[in-house]
XYZ file of C-alpha atoms in Angstrom:
93
model
C -0.160 0.309 0.342
C 3.408 2.167 0.591
C 4.025 1.614 -2.494
C 1.214 2.440 -3.851
C 1.496 6.209 -2.102
C 5.122 7.147 -3.141
C 4.720 9.666 -5.694
C 7.949 9.763 -7.106
C 9.867 6.491 -6.569
C 14.050 5.909 -7.665
C 14.175 2.405 -8.427
C 11.511 0.499 -9.840
C 11.782 -3.776 -9.278
C 10.337 -5.667 -12.240
C 10.249 -9.081 -12.711
C 9.314 -10.627 -16.010
C 7.484 -7.504 -17.699
C 7.771 -8.702 -20.978
C 5.045 -11.725 -20.534
C 2.197 -11.477 -21.978
C 2.302 -8.283 -23.476
C 2.088 -7.598 -27.102
C 4.133 -5.732 -29.273
C 2.669 -2.774 -28.836
C 2.758 -2.585 -25.253
C 6.196 -3.335 -25.218
C 6.908 -0.787 -27.527
C 5.729 1.370 -24.944
C 6.920 -0.113 -22.374
C 10.428 0.336 -22.902
C 9.917 4.318 -23.551
C 8.142 4.321 -20.249
C 11.506 2.901 -19.249
C 13.933 5.068 -20.589
C 11.955 7.470 -19.484
C 12.366 7.025 -15.883
C 14.652 9.293 -14.372
C 15.159 6.882 -11.568
C 16.126 3.037 -11.282
C 16.135 0.008 -13.549
C 15.951 -3.708 -12.088
C 14.151 -5.767 -14.124
C 14.558 -9.433 -14.753
C 13.687 -11.627 -17.506
C 14.156 -14.258 -20.069
C 13.855 -11.198 -22.954
C 17.488 -10.826 -24.271
C 15.781 -7.835 -27.072
C 14.330 -6.334 -24.281
C 16.672 -6.505 -21.737
C 18.891 -5.968 -24.340
C 17.156 -2.449 -25.458
C 16.657 -0.609 -22.111
C 19.740 -1.771 -20.107
C 23.394 0.066 -19.612
C 24.374 -3.034 -18.477
C 23.486 -7.125 -17.910
C 23.795 -9.531 -14.840
C 23.953 -13.185 -15.771
C 22.500 -15.589 -13.653
C 23.534 -19.597 -14.026
C 24.764 -22.033 -11.981
C 24.348 -19.981 -8.589
C 26.445 -16.794 -9.393
C 25.706 -13.316 -11.203
C 28.472 -11.915 -13.473
C 28.228 -9.235 -14.221
C 28.535 -8.604 -18.845
C 29.122 -5.429 -20.250
C 26.697 -3.935 -22.008
C 27.461 -4.370 -25.861
C 24.560 -5.425 -28.279
C 27.106 -5.272 -31.634
C 29.052 -8.668 -29.887
C 26.903 -10.380 -27.062
C 24.690 -13.079 -28.571
C 21.560 -14.171 -27.066
C 22.034 -15.998 -24.286
C 19.782 -19.411 -23.595
C 16.708 -19.472 -23.705
C 16.613 -21.113 -20.230
C 19.218 -18.567 -19.126
C 17.987 -15.670 -16.564
C 18.305 -12.769 -17.736
C 18.745 -9.406 -14.887
C 19.488 -5.401 -16.248
C 19.812 -2.542 -14.356
C 19.297 0.598 -15.671
C 19.499 4.308 -15.209
C 16.840 7.210 -16.846
C 18.460 9.857 -17.622
C 19.068 12.633 -15.357
C 17.066 15.397 -17.902
C-alpha cells in the first residue's frame, strides 16, 4: 500500500515485465522505462528487451551472478533457459 502512495519512486523492480504483452504494449513499456528518471532493475528471459532498456546486464547461472558489459554488437543472445537481469539508470534531464 505504501508503494502505491509513493509518487516519485527512485527504483523500479520489475520481474518478467514482458510476459503476456503484445508488441505495441511492449514498445510502450520500453519507452516508459527509458523515460523514467530513476533506476530500474528488471529480470527477464527476453534478451531483446533487456538489450533495449539496460545499461548493463547481469547473468545468473549456476547460482553465480556475472556482470556483463553492454555491447549489442558482440553479445549473442543467451540460451532460452538463462535468466537475465538488467540494471538501467534513467536520464537526468
